[in-house]
Amino acid sequence: MVTDTTRDRAIALPPSTHEFRDIVHRLEAGGSMLPDNPENLKQIIGIYKAYAVPMDFYWRNLLYIAERVFLNPLPAFKYFLPKDYLELHNHYAGDDADLRVWRGDASAHPELLEFVRQGELQRKVPKLLHHLWHDRINMEFAESCMRAMLWHRHMYEPANKFDRYLDSEEYRANADLAIRAYFQGNPLMLGLYKLFPDMFLEQVRQLSYYSNLGLFWEVMAPVFFEMSDLYDEGKLASVPEAMQFLVDGIFAVAARPIYHHVYIRGDRYEIIPKSKGFMWLYEAALPYVEAIFYRTSPFRGTKSYNAQANQVPAEQKDFHYGILYADVFPIGTAGIPPTLLMQDMMHFLPQYLLDDYRKHCRGEDDILSQIGVTFQRSMYNVTSAVIQALRAALLYPLDDPNPRHLQANREFFEAQLDRFIRPEARLRNVQVQDYR
Amino acid sequence: MLSALIWLPILGGIAIGYLPFPIARLKLIALSVSGAMALWSLWLVSQFDFTNPLVQFVEFVPWIEILGLNYELGVDGLSLLLLVLNGLLTWIAIYSTVEAIERPRLYYSLILLVSGVVAGAFTTQNLLLFFLFYEVELIPLFLLIAVWGERERSNYAATKFLLYTAFSGVLILAAFLGIVWFGGASSFSYDALLSQSLPLGLQFVLLGLLMVGFGIKIPLVPLHTWLPDTYVAASTPVAILLGGVLAKLGAYGVLRFGLGLFPAAWAAVAPYLATWATVSVLYGAFVAIAQKDIKRMVAYSSIGHMGYILLGGAALTALSLVGAVAQMVAHGLILAILFHLVGVIEAKVGTRELDVLNGLMNPVRGLPMVAALLVLSGMASAGIPGLVGFISEFLVFQGSYRVFPVQTLLCVLGSGLTTVYFAILLNRTCFGKLDNAIAYFPKVEWRERVPALTLAIVILFLGIQPTWLVRWSESTTAAMVAAVPSEPVNAFVQEGVFPQLSLNWADGDRPSDLATQSTRL
């Protein structure tokens, strides 16, 4: 057990004086920011499962938009995923996987297919009617995540090379080829491209981020599915184990390529070729965590963008509107974007979580808020995994005998936790089970 | 027919008190009795001939002739809707009573008793009988406030209420006795007293007694100080009855006996009454702005809104009187819904403090329906068009402006101030964001929303179809205005006692003329 071995190691250093010293010690002991108890484990695993199913749709749809819809000026049907993208094989599941993370099938999850067919209505009606009745996966949420990553570009330089590449001449030339091919025989759009080349180029950059996020989630969906299966089989028994599974997963797929291919009339255009060597960990995972978990953009329903009011920081690095800071009580209200995700996850909750929600607070009436709180807990665990993975990659093992190395680890952990000192952070809340 | 409205609830109350009904059924029985009463009053409305200004459904039983006390009942446009209001609000008060109320037998019988007695006071055509009902209502209400009110404050509040109202009763009795003795009438029958004429000086004295007596009940500033304590200390259903129905007893008394019996004196002091009303309106509004407790805010809003009734009465035009009667009904409906919603908020959130409440509009974790209805009723109270409050206030203002422009404008200002404190109230309670440390409120069940939804529908309906609100009282109020003699007033005007009157009534716009001009709206 991870926790046992570290009890002794904690003696190697004097106690931390950090505000979150308990959490520092827990991290040093190989634990998570989320307290380890069966209730927390049940909540985070259940929500991983509920998150993974819409995520299975998100990554497929993001890739579909990046690769097929591309620069369509009126992408009215961009959320109508064709059959071949629903059947697209995930690289980390199924028999033909690059690395088999999930033991399940490589094409779309059965619950997802069921939802695409029947929706909330539980009736088979044409896809268009499901869409118009808003009986669908809220892809807007995935797109807003993508846009958050796009807007927070250059945050992980120099580790992240993806962003700089988007501004390079090589990228420009690749994109130019694809744009011309895509608008072939369309003098209006070609003329516009000639007049305003940057307008199209910036769109292509955004599409590259569609691809980036799609490829990121292609990994996370099978990871979460597998964790849920392991939990059901009784093989995941504690929060640190769940976190460790994520850490191992991060390292296992760290090197998967990040690329952007476009398919036009059967031809493949490599806007960002795999040969550029962009890696999942540095080009997708870390920027994603920073952009989505920490930063995103201020909710329209909670902050005023009024420049004189100075409510929104001038520097993007000071943004603190990610899920680790979000107030999830107003979920379901106007101007609170995570509502979209909570509503998506609501359709795929495992029964044990649903039973739990029915027992607490307002039961099914405030299930969106309860899901939000659970999701926040689970994302604290995911962030813990990222912090531990970073520590493992950049610093020293937790059982290093050298006290100076342990001190360096501690400083790293404390620096990470410093980000949660601000009052908006929900780290304090997730320490107690009453927060629901 | 009218007797049923009185005796059905009273007998029902006695039955609940003494017959061995199972405790669990008491609420249902009380609901059925009050529901039957409300339906019966609605049936009376359907049978009411609203073109006839006279008293209808008359009942007369000789009782104690030597005292001039007879069992005389009748209804006209002034009291008809108040009977419906009484039935409806009694039903709502019983409905919104918590299931697990202590001593249910006593509670429900007292509520029904109050309701029956109030119906009696609205229907009686005998002054002494009115006084009987007026006083009898006191004891059950005292108990309802003291026993089921807020623990710490209810005894103080109930005693204050008792003393004030008892004093009010004494003044009214003095005035009634004076009317009969000085006039030499043989009975206390209202009709008989209508035709007698007393010297103007004596009229002033008697009217003064009545005004102070009923002014306590309405209440008018500075006779109001029992009201905030009582309304706040009373439980929600009792507050609904107190504010929705009992306050109307005072306003009804002023119009029926003050204006009805002393039209000449009334016309002569009308400017002072209008000024008094204006002071009440502004005082209520300003003090409500300063409150930190939403129930106190609503209580003070009641003081403000009752002032419009007096203004409408003082202006003595057909329009303003119709407005005054409409305002009685509108205020009853609006105050009832406000008290009910405040009660729900207090029950769910556990506080009434403006500084603690926040974000109740939140659809998932807040009380969205309650908050939305609170916004609607706040707007109704502030006189936003489309809701019943606007209709009555506009009628009063339209009717009184030509007579008392300054007072009317100040009352319009008061109406604006109503918007101010309701905006404060709504902003602090419904808007903003929930406090995550405490925001685990129990949900509001659908059955708990029924009273507020019912009232909201009525408020909205009467706001867009106001003829259903005003047509019942038009002919009665027109007749009341026509009964005001213009001569003594003119005598006063010529003496220069009331320069304002001479200013406004110089061109033949005497109240009686206005009455004939605008019998239709």
Short mmCIF file of N, CA and C in Angstrom, two decimals, chain A residues 45-158:
data_model
loop_
_atom_site.label_atom_id
_atom_site.label_comp_id
_atom_site.label_asym_id
_atom_site.label_seq_id
_atom_site.Cartn_x
_atom_site.Cartn_y
_atom_site.Cartn_z
N ILE A 45 -15.22 7.52 -9.13
CA ILE A 45 -15.26 6.50 -10.16
C ILE A 45 -16.59 6.56 -10.91
N GLY A 46 -17.67 6.75 -10.15
CA GLY A 46 -18.98 6.84 -10.79
C GLY A 46 -19.04 7.98 -11.79
N ILE A 47 -18.42 9.09 -11.40
CA ILE A 47 -18.51 10.25 -12.29
C ILE A 47 -17.53 10.10 -13.46
N TYR A 48 -16.41 9.36 -13.26
CA TYR A 48 -15.53 9.09 -14.39
C TYR A 48 -16.32 8.34 -15.46
N LYS A 49 -17.10 7.37 -14.99
CA LYS A 49 -17.89 6.59 -15.93
C LYS A 49 -18.90 7.50 -16.64
N ALA A 50 -19.60 8.34 -15.87
CA ALA A 50 -20.62 9.20 -16.48
C ALA A 50 -19.98 10.23 -17.41
N TYR A 51 -18.74 10.61 -17.11
CA TYR A 51 -18.04 11.60 -17.92
C TYR A 51 -17.50 10.95 -19.19
N ALA A 52 -17.08 9.71 -19.07
CA ALA A 52 -16.41 9.06 -20.19
C ALA A 52 -17.36 8.83 -21.36
N VAL A 53 -18.63 8.57 -21.08
CA VAL A 53 -19.54 8.28 -22.20
C VAL A 53 -19.74 9.51 -23.09
N PRO A 54 -20.12 10.67 -22.54
CA PRO A 54 -20.18 11.83 -23.44
C PRO A 54 -18.81 12.18 -24.02
N MET A 55 -17.75 11.92 -23.24
CA MET A 55 -16.41 12.19 -23.75
C MET A 55 -16.11 11.34 -24.97
N ASP A 56 -16.66 10.14 -24.96
CA ASP A 56 -16.49 9.26 -26.11
C ASP A 56 -17.12 9.89 -27.35
N PHE A 57 -18.20 10.64 -27.14
CA PHE A 57 -18.81 11.37 -28.25
C PHE A 57 -17.98 12.60 -28.58
N TYR A 58 -17.55 13.32 -27.53
CA TYR A 58 -16.80 14.56 -27.75
C TYR A 58 -15.59 14.30 -28.66
N TRP A 59 -14.78 13.32 -28.30
CA TRP A 59 -13.51 13.18 -29.06
C TRP A 59 -13.80 12.78 -30.49
N ARG A 60 -14.81 11.94 -30.69
CA ARG A 60 -15.15 11.55 -32.05
C ARG A 60 -15.65 12.75 -32.86
N ASN A 61 -16.50 13.55 -32.22
CA ASN A 61 -17.06 14.69 -32.93
C ASN A 61 -16.00 15.77 -33.18
N LEU A 62 -15.11 15.95 -32.19
CA LEU A 62 -14.05 16.95 -32.39
C LEU A 62 -13.18 16.55 -33.57
N LEU A 63 -12.80 15.29 -33.64
CA LEU A 63 -11.99 14.84 -34.77
C LEU A 63 -12.77 14.97 -36.07
N TYR A 64 -14.07 14.64 -36.00
CA TYR A 64 -14.88 14.76 -37.22
C TYR A 64 -14.88 16.20 -37.74
N ILE A 65 -15.05 17.16 -36.81
CA ILE A 65 -15.06 18.56 -37.25
C ILE A 65 -13.68 18.95 -37.78
N ALA A 66 -12.64 18.55 -37.08
CA ALA A 66 -11.29 18.93 -37.51
C ALA A 66 -10.94 18.31 -38.85
N GLU A 67 -11.40 17.09 -39.08
CA GLU A 67 -10.93 16.36 -40.27
C GLU A 67 -11.89 16.45 -41.45
N ARG A 68 -13.17 16.54 -41.18
CA ARG A 68 -14.14 16.47 -42.28
C ARG A 68 -14.92 17.76 -42.48
N VAL A 69 -15.47 18.31 -41.41
CA VAL A 69 -16.27 19.54 -41.57
C VAL A 69 -15.34 20.68 -42.00
N PHE A 70 -14.19 20.70 -41.36
CA PHE A 70 -13.12 21.64 -41.68
C PHE A 70 -13.62 23.07 -41.80
N LEU A 71 -13.48 23.71 -42.96
CA LEU A 71 -13.79 25.13 -43.04
C LEU A 71 -15.20 25.40 -43.54
N ASN A 72 -16.06 24.45 -43.48
CA ASN A 72 -17.43 24.65 -43.93
C ASN A 72 -17.98 25.95 -43.34
N PRO A 73 -18.32 26.93 -44.22
CA PRO A 73 -18.75 28.23 -43.68
C PRO A 73 -20.10 28.14 -42.97
N LEU A 74 -20.92 27.16 -43.30
CA LEU A 74 -22.21 26.99 -42.63
C LEU A 74 -22.30 25.57 -42.09
N PRO A 75 -21.60 25.32 -41.01
CA PRO A 75 -21.53 23.93 -40.53
C PRO A 75 -22.78 23.56 -39.73
N ALA A 76 -23.92 23.59 -40.39
CA ALA A 76 -25.17 23.40 -39.67
C ALA A 76 -25.28 22.01 -39.07
N PHE A 77 -24.62 21.05 -39.68
CA PHE A 77 -24.79 19.67 -39.22
C PHE A 77 -23.51 19.11 -38.61
N LYS A 78 -22.71 19.99 -38.03
CA LYS A 78 -21.41 19.51 -37.57
C LYS A 78 -21.52 18.58 -36.37
N TYR A 79 -22.66 18.59 -35.67
CA TYR A 79 -22.81 17.69 -34.53
C TYR A 79 -23.48 16.37 -34.93
N PHE A 80 -23.76 16.21 -36.22
CA PHE A 80 -24.39 14.97 -36.68
C PHE A 80 -23.29 14.00 -37.09
N LEU A 81 -22.91 13.20 -36.12
CA LEU A 81 -21.76 12.34 -36.32
C LEU A 81 -22.12 11.21 -37.29
N PRO A 82 -21.37 11.07 -38.42
CA PRO A 82 -21.68 9.97 -39.34
C PRO A 82 -21.27 8.63 -38.73
N LYS A 83 -21.77 7.58 -39.35
CA LYS A 83 -21.59 6.23 -38.81
C LYS A 83 -20.11 5.87 -38.65
N ASP A 84 -19.30 6.26 -39.67
CA ASP A 84 -17.91 5.82 -39.60
C ASP A 84 -17.14 6.48 -38.46
N TYR A 85 -17.60 7.64 -38.00
CA TYR A 85 -16.93 8.22 -36.83
C TYR A 85 -17.42 7.62 -35.53
N LEU A 86 -18.65 7.13 -35.53
CA LEU A 86 -19.12 6.42 -34.35
C LEU A 86 -18.42 5.06 -34.24
N GLU A 87 -18.04 4.54 -35.41
CA GLU A 87 -17.37 3.24 -35.39
C GLU A 87 -15.86 3.35 -35.37
N LEU A 88 -15.38 4.59 -35.49
CA LEU A 88 -13.94 4.82 -35.48
C LEU A 88 -13.30 4.11 -34.31
N HIS A 89 -12.20 3.42 -34.57
CA HIS A 89 -11.59 2.65 -33.49
C HIS A 89 -10.73 3.51 -32.60
N ASN A 90 -11.03 3.45 -31.33
CA ASN A 90 -10.20 4.14 -30.35
C ASN A 90 -8.85 3.43 -30.29
N HIS A 91 -7.78 4.23 -30.25
CA HIS A 91 -6.44 3.63 -30.27
C HIS A 91 -6.08 2.95 -28.97
N TYR A 92 -6.94 3.10 -27.94
CA TYR A 92 -6.57 2.55 -26.63
C TYR A 92 -7.63 1.59 -26.10
N ALA A 93 -8.40 1.05 -27.02
CA ALA A 93 -9.40 0.06 -26.62
C ALA A 93 -9.56 -0.93 -27.76
N GLY A 94 -10.12 -2.08 -27.45
CA GLY A 94 -10.38 -3.06 -28.49
C GLY A 94 -9.16 -3.89 -28.83
N ASP A 95 -9.36 -4.83 -29.73
CA ASP A 95 -8.32 -5.80 -30.04
C ASP A 95 -7.17 -5.20 -30.84
N ASP A 96 -7.49 -4.17 -31.66
CA ASP A 96 -6.44 -3.61 -32.52
C ASP A 96 -5.81 -2.35 -31.91
N ALA A 97 -5.87 -2.24 -30.58
CA ALA A 97 -5.39 -1.02 -29.94
C ALA A 97 -3.88 -0.91 -30.01
N ASP A 98 -3.40 0.37 -30.01
CA ASP A 98 -1.96 0.60 -29.91
C ASP A 98 -1.48 0.13 -28.55
N LEU A 99 -2.28 0.48 -27.56
CA LEU A 99 -1.99 0.09 -26.19
C LEU A 99 -3.36 -0.11 -25.55
N ARG A 100 -3.63 -1.33 -25.14
CA ARG A 100 -5.01 -1.58 -24.73
C ARG A 100 -5.24 -1.13 -23.29
N VAL A 101 -5.80 0.08 -23.14
CA VAL A 101 -6.10 0.58 -21.80
C VAL A 101 -7.42 0.01 -21.31
N TRP A 102 -8.43 0.12 -22.17
CA TRP A 102 -9.74 -0.40 -21.79
C TRP A 102 -9.93 -1.74 -22.49
N ARG A 103 -10.48 -2.68 -21.75
CA ARG A 103 -10.65 -4.01 -22.34
C ARG A 103 -11.89 -4.10 -23.22
N GLY A 104 -12.68 -3.01 -23.22
CA GLY A 104 -13.92 -3.01 -23.99
C GLY A 104 -13.70 -2.82 -25.48
N ASP A 105 -14.79 -2.52 -26.16
CA ASP A 105 -14.80 -2.42 -27.61
C ASP A 105 -14.19 -1.10 -28.07
N ALA A 106 -13.62 -1.09 -29.28
CA ALA A 106 -12.94 0.11 -29.76
C ALA A 106 -13.88 1.13 -30.37
N SER A 107 -15.03 0.70 -30.86
CA SER A 107 -15.97 1.69 -31.41
C SER A 107 -16.77 2.28 -30.26
N ALA A 108 -17.71 3.18 -30.62
CA ALA A 108 -18.39 3.97 -29.58
C ALA A 108 -19.02 3.08 -28.51
N HIS A 109 -19.07 3.63 -27.29
CA HIS A 109 -19.60 2.92 -26.13
C HIS A 109 -21.08 2.58 -26.37
N PRO A 110 -21.51 1.38 -25.97
CA PRO A 110 -22.91 0.98 -26.23
C PRO A 110 -23.93 1.95 -25.64
N GLU A 111 -23.65 2.49 -24.44
CA GLU A 111 -24.61 3.43 -23.84
C GLU A 111 -24.71 4.70 -24.68
N LEU A 112 -23.58 5.08 -25.27
CA LEU A 112 -23.59 6.27 -26.13
C LEU A 112 -24.43 6.01 -27.38
N LEU A 113 -24.21 4.85 -27.98
CA LEU A 113 -24.97 4.52 -29.18
C LEU A 113 -26.47 4.49 -28.88
N GLU A 114 -26.79 3.93 -27.71
CA GLU A 114 -28.18 3.88 -27.29
C GLU A 114 -28.75 5.30 -27.17
N PHE A 115 -27.96 6.19 -26.58
CA PHE A 115 -28.43 7.56 -26.39
C PHE A 115 -28.57 8.28 -27.73
N VAL A 116 -27.62 8.04 -28.63
CA VAL A 116 -27.70 8.68 -29.95
C VAL A 116 -28.98 8.22 -30.66
N ARG A 117 -29.29 6.94 -30.46
CA ARG A 117 -30.50 6.41 -31.12
C ARG A 117 -31.78 6.95 -30.49
N GLN A 118 -31.86 6.87 -29.17
CA GLN A 118 -33.15 7.10 -28.51
C GLN A 118 -33.21 8.42 -27.74
N GLY A 119 -32.08 8.86 -27.22
CA GLY A 119 -32.07 10.09 -26.46
C GLY A 119 -32.87 9.99 -25.17
N GLU A 120 -33.12 11.16 -24.60
CA GLU A 120 -33.91 11.23 -23.38
C GLU A 120 -35.35 10.83 -23.64
N LEU A 121 -35.78 11.08 -24.86
CA LEU A 121 -37.16 10.80 -25.22
C LEU A 121 -37.47 9.31 -25.11
N GLN A 122 -36.40 8.50 -25.22
CA GLN A 122 -36.56 7.05 -25.26
C GLN A 122 -37.40 6.63 -26.46
N ARG A 123 -37.28 7.40 -27.53
CA ARG A 123 -38.04 7.06 -28.74
C ARG A 123 -37.13 7.24 -29.93
N LYS A 124 -37.28 6.37 -30.88
CA LYS A 124 -36.48 6.51 -32.09
C LYS A 124 -37.15 7.51 -33.01
N VAL A 125 -36.60 8.70 -33.08
CA VAL A 125 -37.10 9.69 -34.06
C VAL A 125 -35.88 10.14 -34.85
N PRO A 126 -36.10 10.79 -36.00
CA PRO A 126 -34.94 11.22 -36.79
C PRO A 126 -33.97 12.07 -35.98
N LYS A 127 -32.70 11.94 -36.32
CA LYS A 127 -31.65 12.63 -35.59
C LYS A 127 -31.90 14.14 -35.51
N LEU A 128 -32.44 14.67 -36.62
CA LEU A 128 -32.68 16.12 -36.66
C LEU A 128 -33.68 16.52 -35.58
N LEU A 129 -34.69 15.70 -35.38
CA LEU A 129 -35.70 16.03 -34.37
C LEU A 129 -35.11 15.94 -32.97
N HIS A 130 -34.29 14.90 -32.73
CA HIS A 130 -33.59 14.83 -31.45
C HIS A 130 -32.81 16.10 -31.22
N HIS A 131 -32.14 16.54 -32.28
CA HIS A 131 -31.29 17.72 -32.17
C HIS A 131 -32.13 18.96 -31.87
N LEU A 132 -33.20 19.15 -32.62
CA LEU A 132 -34.01 20.35 -32.45
C LEU A 132 -34.72 20.36 -31.10
N TRP A 133 -35.02 19.18 -30.58
CA TRP A 133 -35.68 19.08 -29.27
C TRP A 133 -34.65 19.19 -28.15
N HIS A 134 -33.43 19.45 -28.54
CA HIS A 134 -32.28 19.49 -27.63
C HIS A 134 -32.13 18.20 -26.84
N ASP A 135 -32.40 17.12 -27.51
CA ASP A 135 -32.23 15.81 -26.87
C ASP A 135 -30.94 15.23 -27.40
N ARG A 136 -29.81 15.73 -26.87
CA ARG A 136 -28.54 15.41 -27.52
C ARG A 136 -27.39 15.62 -26.56
N ILE A 137 -26.19 15.25 -27.06
CA ILE A 137 -24.96 15.54 -26.32
C ILE A 137 -24.62 17.01 -26.54
N ASN A 138 -24.28 17.69 -25.46
CA ASN A 138 -24.00 19.13 -25.56
C ASN A 138 -22.59 19.37 -26.07
N MET A 139 -22.42 19.23 -27.38
CA MET A 139 -21.08 19.39 -27.96
C MET A 139 -20.52 20.79 -27.75
N GLU A 140 -21.41 21.75 -27.51
CA GLU A 140 -20.92 23.11 -27.28
C GLU A 140 -19.93 23.15 -26.12
N PHE A 141 -20.13 22.25 -25.16
CA PHE A 141 -19.21 22.24 -24.03
C PHE A 141 -17.81 21.84 -24.49
N ALA A 142 -17.74 20.80 -25.32
CA ALA A 142 -16.44 20.37 -25.83
C ALA A 142 -15.79 21.49 -26.62
N GLU A 143 -16.60 22.18 -27.40
CA GLU A 143 -16.03 23.27 -28.20
C GLU A 143 -15.55 24.41 -27.32
N SER A 144 -16.27 24.68 -26.23
CA SER A 144 -15.81 25.78 -25.38
C SER A 144 -14.52 25.39 -24.67
N CYS A 145 -14.34 24.10 -24.37
CA CYS A 145 -13.06 23.66 -23.80
C CYS A 145 -11.94 23.87 -24.82
N MET A 146 -12.25 23.49 -26.07
CA MET A 146 -11.27 23.67 -27.12
C MET A 146 -10.89 25.14 -27.24
N ARG A 147 -11.88 25.99 -27.18
CA ARG A 147 -11.61 27.42 -27.35
C ARG A 147 -10.82 27.98 -26.17
N ALA A 148 -11.10 27.44 -24.99
CA ALA A 148 -10.32 27.87 -23.82
C ALA A 148 -8.85 27.54 -24.04
N MET A 149 -8.58 26.35 -24.58
CA MET A 149 -7.18 26.01 -24.86
C MET A 149 -6.60 26.94 -25.91
N LEU A 150 -7.40 27.26 -26.90
CA LEU A 150 -6.92 28.14 -27.97
C LEU A 150 -6.61 29.54 -27.42
N TRP A 151 -7.49 30.04 -26.57
CA TRP A 151 -7.29 31.40 -26.06
C TRP A 151 -6.13 31.49 -25.07
N HIS A 152 -5.87 30.38 -24.41
CA HIS A 152 -4.77 30.40 -23.44
C HIS A 152 -3.50 29.85 -24.06
N ARG A 153 -3.33 30.04 -25.34
CA ARG A 153 -2.13 29.52 -26.01
C ARG A 153 -0.86 30.05 -25.36
N HIS A 154 0.23 29.40 -25.60
CA HIS A 154 1.57 29.81 -25.15
C HIS A 154 1.74 29.74 -23.65
N MET A 155 0.89 28.98 -22.97
CA MET A 155 1.03 29.00 -21.52
C MET A 155 2.08 28.00 -21.05
N TYR A 156 2.40 27.00 -21.88
CA TYR A 156 3.35 25.99 -21.42
C TYR A 156 4.65 26.02 -22.19
N GLU A 157 4.94 27.15 -22.80
CA GLU A 157 6.22 27.25 -23.49
C GLU A 157 7.32 27.33 -22.45
N PRO A 158 8.49 26.78 -22.69
CA PRO A 158 8.90 26.14 -23.95
C PRO A 158 8.57 24.65 -24.03
#
